[in-house]
């Protein structure tokens, strides 16, 4: 276990540090409940921290360093295969993850990303807004007269599944399968893995591969206007995409597009419930929804960290990172860096120049950024317009026991 003696406050999401000495260990319940005081301590005292929890790994928490690493070609994914082999051993997780564009360097990364990029441009996503609005209305109609709801189960979870399944061309009758699968895949992205999570991850990815193999066979005979049919056409044109790459990147789109957006909606609404004055401001000024969603992404982002490896020796903040070592870029810590954001622990839905890194930076910048923003804006904006008063049923909502993808188990409210 790593031992930077962090002093933390366990309450609120304000990032304030009070004194109660403790180890830095992201598996601790206190860390999962509120990682921000730990991040603050790291950023202030050891911003390029040598992990003693993970081998040959540095934990980087300052905004300038994180943004530099994500944009600098001296850092890349060349070590992804070794990393996943160490994490998972041989099997479906290794076979699939190593073909995700997210874990490839150019030129493979460029080739894979270009195949699906068109479907996710801001313009293409604008065209989806009416459909997303319809889905949000449909989900809220089901709860409006009930007087209570679990925001996670009734809105945050179903919306992104419905949207990504429609985009990919997954038939409506199969969509429930995906709800279960996505959580198990999401948990395999944590840097620290328990054997039972790995076993579950292998089994789930194997089921997804089997499912998509069947769907691809159907769509090959009968192409539709969805992304998957377009990818199949590219595969059939020859050397642009192999069937394994096609299967793997379908699973990536599904996984990257689901749990992340679920948690944008959940974390964003929880932040608002904890800041009633900001909630009221947004309800009175619905046109603030765009800057509000950027602030939710910055304040309590659903993707807390990502990683790279060094292709050569690089010095950061006076520390020498040797060739081949790994860096864990903590996006959520960078997003609270006072050198970049004024009063960073304050939720301010009107914040200007909010250049957060919650959606990444550089060549791997989130492909689904416009889609995630549209879903977040429509879901949160519509809920606040339709339901004026939201009261938390549990004083301290439970976070999922995950570190990379941060989100709530449930968010029960009455209204
Ligand atoms: C709030 C929701 C979301 C967040 C916070 C988020 C965050 C991120 C981040 C931080 C990265 C970069 C990771 C890195 O550099 O290592 C990324 C990449 C990616 N995201 Fe998202 N994402 C979200 C929603 C989505 C959606 C809706 C989709 C698609 C359907 C999507 C698809 C992808 C893909 C395919 C990549 C890899 C891009 C590449 O390697 O070039 N994401 N996302």
mmCIF file with all atom_site columns, C-alpha atoms and ligand atoms in Angstrom, residues 70 77 100-104 109 113 116 120 164 167 249 252-254 256-264 297 301-303 305-308 329 331 357-361 363-369 371-373 375, ligand 1:
data_model
loop_
_atom_site.group_PDB
_atom_site.id
_atom_site.type_symbol
_atom_site.label_atom_id
_atom_site.label_alt_id
_atom_site.label_comp_id
_atom_site.label_asym_id
_atom_site.label_entity_id
_atom_site.label_seq_id
_atom_site.pdbx_PDB_ins_code
_atom_site.Cartn_x
_atom_site.Cartn_y
_atom_site.Cartn_z
_atom_site.occupancy
_atom_site.B_iso_or_equiv
_atom_site.pdbx_formal_charge
_atom_site.auth_seq_id
_atom_site.auth_comp_id
_atom_site.auth_asym_id
_atom_site.auth_atom_id
_atom_site.pdbx_PDB_model_num
ATOM   1  C  CA  . UNK A 1 70  ? -1.906  13.961 -22.800 1.00 0.00 ? 70  UNK A CA  1
ATOM   2  C  CA  . UNK A 1 77  ? 0.064   3.503  -25.438 1.00 0.00 ? 77  UNK A CA  1
ATOM   3  C  CA  . UNK A 1 100 ? -9.488  -0.388 -28.741 1.00 0.00 ? 100 UNK A CA  1
ATOM   4  C  CA  . UNK A 1 101 ? -8.497  2.888  -30.427 1.00 0.00 ? 101 UNK A CA  1
ATOM   5  C  CA  . UNK A 1 102 ? -8.210  4.272  -26.902 1.00 0.00 ? 102 UNK A CA  1
ATOM   6  C  CA  . UNK A 1 103 ? -5.235  1.998  -26.245 1.00 0.00 ? 103 UNK A CA  1
ATOM   7  C  CA  . UNK A 1 104 ? -3.461  2.342  -29.626 1.00 0.00 ? 104 UNK A CA  1
ATOM   8  C  CA  . UNK A 1 109 ? -5.258  4.939  -33.640 1.00 0.00 ? 109 UNK A CA  1
ATOM   9  C  CA  . UNK A 1 113 ? -10.790 6.744  -35.089 1.00 0.00 ? 113 UNK A CA  1
ATOM   10 C  CA  . UNK A 1 116 ? -16.249 6.211  -36.745 1.00 0.00 ? 116 UNK A CA  1
ATOM   11 C  CA  . UNK A 1 120 ? -19.869 11.716 -33.592 1.00 0.00 ? 120 UNK A CA  1
ATOM   12 C  CA  . UNK A 1 164 ? -25.861 4.180  -27.775 1.00 0.00 ? 164 UNK A CA  1
ATOM   13 C  CA  . UNK A 1 167 ? -26.703 4.542  -32.643 1.00 0.00 ? 167 UNK A CA  1
ATOM   14 C  CA  . UNK A 1 249 ? -14.286 -1.086 -31.080 1.00 0.00 ? 249 UNK A CA  1
ATOM   15 C  CA  . UNK A 1 252 ? -15.433 0.280  -26.755 1.00 0.00 ? 252 UNK A CA  1
ATOM   16 C  CA  . UNK A 1 253 ? -18.163 2.571  -28.114 1.00 0.00 ? 253 UNK A CA  1
ATOM   17 C  CA  . UNK A 1 254 ? -20.708 0.830  -26.006 1.00 0.00 ? 254 UNK A CA  1
ATOM   18 C  CA  . UNK A 1 256 ? -17.168 4.361  -23.246 1.00 0.00 ? 256 UNK A CA  1
ATOM   19 C  CA  . UNK A 1 257 ? -20.564 5.723  -24.160 1.00 0.00 ? 257 UNK A CA  1
ATOM   20 C  CA  . UNK A 1 258 ? -22.507 4.266  -21.284 1.00 0.00 ? 258 UNK A CA  1
ATOM   21 C  CA  . UNK A 1 259 ? -21.176 4.348  -17.730 1.00 0.00 ? 259 UNK A CA  1
ATOM   22 C  CA  . UNK A 1 260 ? -19.380 7.684  -18.272 1.00 0.00 ? 260 UNK A CA  1
ATOM   23 C  CA  . UNK A 1 261 ? -22.563 9.484  -19.296 1.00 0.00 ? 261 UNK A CA  1
ATOM   24 C  CA  . UNK A 1 262 ? -24.625 7.785  -16.584 1.00 0.00 ? 262 UNK A CA  1
ATOM   25 C  CA  . UNK A 1 263 ? -22.237 9.295  -14.082 1.00 0.00 ? 263 UNK A CA  1
ATOM   26 C  CA  . UNK A 1 264 ? -22.209 12.743 -15.664 1.00 0.00 ? 264 UNK A CA  1
ATOM   27 C  CA  . UNK A 1 297 ? -17.563 17.617 -15.729 1.00 0.00 ? 297 UNK A CA  1
ATOM   28 C  CA  . UNK A 1 301 ? -15.957 14.152 -13.433 1.00 0.00 ? 301 UNK A CA  1
ATOM   29 C  CA  . UNK A 1 302 ? -16.964 10.608 -14.200 1.00 0.00 ? 302 UNK A CA  1
ATOM   30 C  CA  . UNK A 1 303 ? -13.548 9.628  -15.607 1.00 0.00 ? 303 UNK A CA  1
ATOM   31 C  CA  . UNK A 1 305 ? -7.936  9.310  -14.428 1.00 0.00 ? 305 UNK A CA  1
ATOM   32 C  CA  . UNK A 1 306 ? -6.234  7.830  -17.434 1.00 0.00 ? 306 UNK A CA  1
ATOM   33 C  CA  . UNK A 1 307 ? -2.685  6.712  -18.170 1.00 0.00 ? 307 UNK A CA  1
ATOM   34 C  CA  . UNK A 1 308 ? 0.238   6.639  -20.577 1.00 0.00 ? 308 UNK A CA  1
ATOM   35 C  CA  . UNK A 1 329 ? -2.787  11.326 -15.123 1.00 0.00 ? 329 UNK A CA  1
ATOM   36 C  CA  . UNK A 1 331 ? -7.879  14.301 -14.595 1.00 0.00 ? 331 UNK A CA  1
ATOM   37 C  CA  . UNK A 1 357 ? -9.574  17.951 -18.895 1.00 0.00 ? 357 UNK A CA  1
ATOM   38 C  CA  . UNK A 1 358 ? -12.550 15.756 -17.937 1.00 0.00 ? 358 UNK A CA  1
ATOM   39 C  CA  . UNK A 1 359 ? -12.907 14.625 -21.557 1.00 0.00 ? 359 UNK A CA  1
ATOM   40 C  CA  . UNK A 1 360 ? -9.141  14.308 -22.092 1.00 0.00 ? 360 UNK A CA  1
ATOM   41 C  CA  . UNK A 1 361 ? -6.844  16.291 -24.390 1.00 0.00 ? 361 UNK A CA  1
ATOM   42 C  CA  . UNK A 1 363 ? -5.332  12.817 -30.007 1.00 0.00 ? 363 UNK A CA  1
ATOM   43 C  CA  . UNK A 1 364 ? -7.458  10.660 -27.687 1.00 0.00 ? 364 UNK A CA  1
ATOM   44 C  CA  . UNK A 1 365 ? -9.804  13.526 -26.743 1.00 0.00 ? 365 UNK A CA  1
ATOM   45 C  CA  . UNK A 1 366 ? -13.194 11.940 -26.109 1.00 0.00 ? 366 UNK A CA  1
ATOM   46 C  CA  . UNK A 1 367 ? -14.750 10.887 -29.393 1.00 0.00 ? 367 UNK A CA  1
ATOM   47 C  CA  . UNK A 1 368 ? -18.197 11.011 -27.801 1.00 0.00 ? 368 UNK A CA  1
ATOM   48 C  CA  . UNK A 1 369 ? -17.789 14.473 -26.207 1.00 0.00 ? 369 UNK A CA  1
ATOM   49 C  CA  . UNK A 1 371 ? -22.922 13.164 -27.516 1.00 0.00 ? 371 UNK A CA  1
ATOM   50 C  CA  . UNK A 1 372 ? -22.132 13.107 -23.790 1.00 0.00 ? 372 UNK A CA  1
ATOM   51 C  CA  . UNK A 1 373 ? -22.691 16.867 -23.546 1.00 0.00 ? 373 UNK A CA  1
ATOM   52 C  CA  . UNK A 1 375 ? -27.264 13.818 -23.199 1.00 0.00 ? 375 UNK A CA  1
HETATM 53 C  C1  . LIG B 2 .   ? -19.486 12.293 -19.593 1.00 0.00 ? 1   LIG B C1  1
HETATM 54 C  C2  . LIG B 2 .   ? -19.227 11.348 -20.415 1.00 0.00 ? 1   LIG B C2  1
HETATM 55 C  C3  . LIG B 2 .   ? -17.851 11.024 -20.911 1.00 0.00 ? 1   LIG B C3  1
HETATM 56 C  C4  . LIG B 2 .   ? -16.629 11.265 -20.334 1.00 0.00 ? 1   LIG B C4  1
HETATM 57 C  C5  . LIG B 2 .   ? -16.335 11.976 -19.009 1.00 0.00 ? 1   LIG B C5  1
HETATM 58 C  C6  . LIG B 2 .   ? -15.633 10.730 -21.231 1.00 0.00 ? 1   LIG B C6  1
HETATM 59 C  C7  . LIG B 2 .   ? -14.269 10.830 -21.018 1.00 0.00 ? 1   LIG B C7  1
HETATM 60 C  C8  . LIG B 2 .   ? -13.309 10.432 -21.911 1.00 0.00 ? 1   LIG B C8  1
HETATM 61 C  C9  . LIG B 2 .   ? -11.890 10.625 -21.747 1.00 0.00 ? 1   LIG B C9  1
HETATM 62 C  C10 . LIG B 2 .   ? -11.240 11.295 -20.532 1.00 0.00 ? 1   LIG B C10 1
HETATM 63 C  C11 . LIG B 2 .   ? -11.265 10.100 -22.825 1.00 0.00 ? 1   LIG B C11 1
HETATM 64 C  C12 . LIG B 2 .   ? -9.760  10.124 -23.115 1.00 0.00 ? 1   LIG B C12 1
HETATM 65 C  C13 . LIG B 2 .   ? -9.028  9.046  -22.392 1.00 0.00 ? 1   LIG B C13 1
HETATM 66 C  C14 . LIG B 2 .   ? -7.541  9.110  -22.638 1.00 0.00 ? 1   LIG B C14 1
HETATM 67 O  O1  . LIG B 2 .   ? -7.010  10.063 -23.191 1.00 0.00 ? 1   LIG B O1  1
HETATM 68 O  O2  . LIG B 2 .   ? -6.872  8.163  -22.230 1.00 0.00 ? 1   LIG B O2  1
HETATM 69 C  C15 . LIG B 2 .   ? -12.293 9.537  -23.682 1.00 0.00 ? 1   LIG B C15 1
HETATM 70 C  C16 . LIG B 2 .   ? -12.036 8.869  -24.856 1.00 0.00 ? 1   LIG B C16 1
HETATM 71 C  C17 . LIG B 2 .   ? -13.028 8.265  -25.585 1.00 0.00 ? 1   LIG B C17 1
HETATM 72 N  N1  . LIG B 2 .   ? -14.395 8.377  -25.398 1.00 0.00 ? 1   LIG B N1  1
HETATM 73 FE FE1 . LIG B 2 .   ? -15.337 9.372  -23.930 1.00 0.00 ? 1   LIG B FE1 1
HETATM 74 N  N2  . LIG B 2 .   ? -16.246 10.150 -22.289 1.00 0.00 ? 1   LIG B N2  1
HETATM 75 C  C18 . LIG B 2 .   ? -17.608 10.315 -22.149 1.00 0.00 ? 1   LIG B C18 1
HETATM 76 C  C19 . LIG B 2 .   ? -18.591 9.884  -23.011 1.00 0.00 ? 1   LIG B C19 1
HETATM 77 C  C20 . LIG B 2 .   ? -18.363 9.194  -24.172 1.00 0.00 ? 1   LIG B C20 1
HETATM 78 C  C21 . LIG B 2 .   ? -19.386 8.787  -25.114 1.00 0.00 ? 1   LIG B C21 1
HETATM 79 C  C22 . LIG B 2 .   ? -20.873 9.095  -24.993 1.00 0.00 ? 1   LIG B C22 1
HETATM 80 C  C23 . LIG B 2 .   ? -18.744 8.074  -26.090 1.00 0.00 ? 1   LIG B C23 1
HETATM 81 C  C24 . LIG B 2 .   ? -19.266 7.404  -27.331 1.00 0.00 ? 1   LIG B C24 1
HETATM 82 C  C25 . LIG B 2 .   ? -20.271 6.854  -27.616 1.00 0.00 ? 1   LIG B C25 1
HETATM 83 C  C26 . LIG B 2 .   ? -17.342 8.080  -25.780 1.00 0.00 ? 1   LIG B C26 1
HETATM 84 C  C27 . LIG B 2 .   ? -16.367 7.461  -26.537 1.00 0.00 ? 1   LIG B C27 1
HETATM 85 C  C28 . LIG B 2 .   ? -15.022 7.616  -26.352 1.00 0.00 ? 1   LIG B C28 1
HETATM 86 C  C29 . LIG B 2 .   ? -14.027 6.990  -27.212 1.00 0.00 ? 1   LIG B C29 1
HETATM 87 C  C30 . LIG B 2 .   ? -14.289 6.073  -28.386 1.00 0.00 ? 1   LIG B C30 1
HETATM 88 C  C31 . LIG B 2 .   ? -12.779 7.400  -26.726 1.00 0.00 ? 1   LIG B C31 1
HETATM 89 C  C32 . LIG B 2 .   ? -11.415 7.027  -27.285 1.00 0.00 ? 1   LIG B C32 1
HETATM 90 C  C33 . LIG B 2 .   ? -10.981 8.083  -28.265 1.00 0.00 ? 1   LIG B C33 1
HETATM 91 C  C34 . LIG B 2 .   ? -9.603  7.863  -28.813 1.00 0.00 ? 1   LIG B C34 1
HETATM 92 O  O3  . LIG B 2 .   ? -8.858  7.008  -28.333 1.00 0.00 ? 1   LIG B O3  1
HETATM 93 O  O4  . LIG B 2 .   ? -9.267  8.561  -29.779 1.00 0.00 ? 1   LIG B O4  1
HETATM 94 N  N3  . LIG B 2 .   ? -17.141 8.768  -24.617 1.00 0.00 ? 1   LIG B N3  1
HETATM 95 N  N4  . LIG B 2 .   ? -13.533 9.770  -23.105 1.00 0.00 ? 1   LIG B N4  1
#
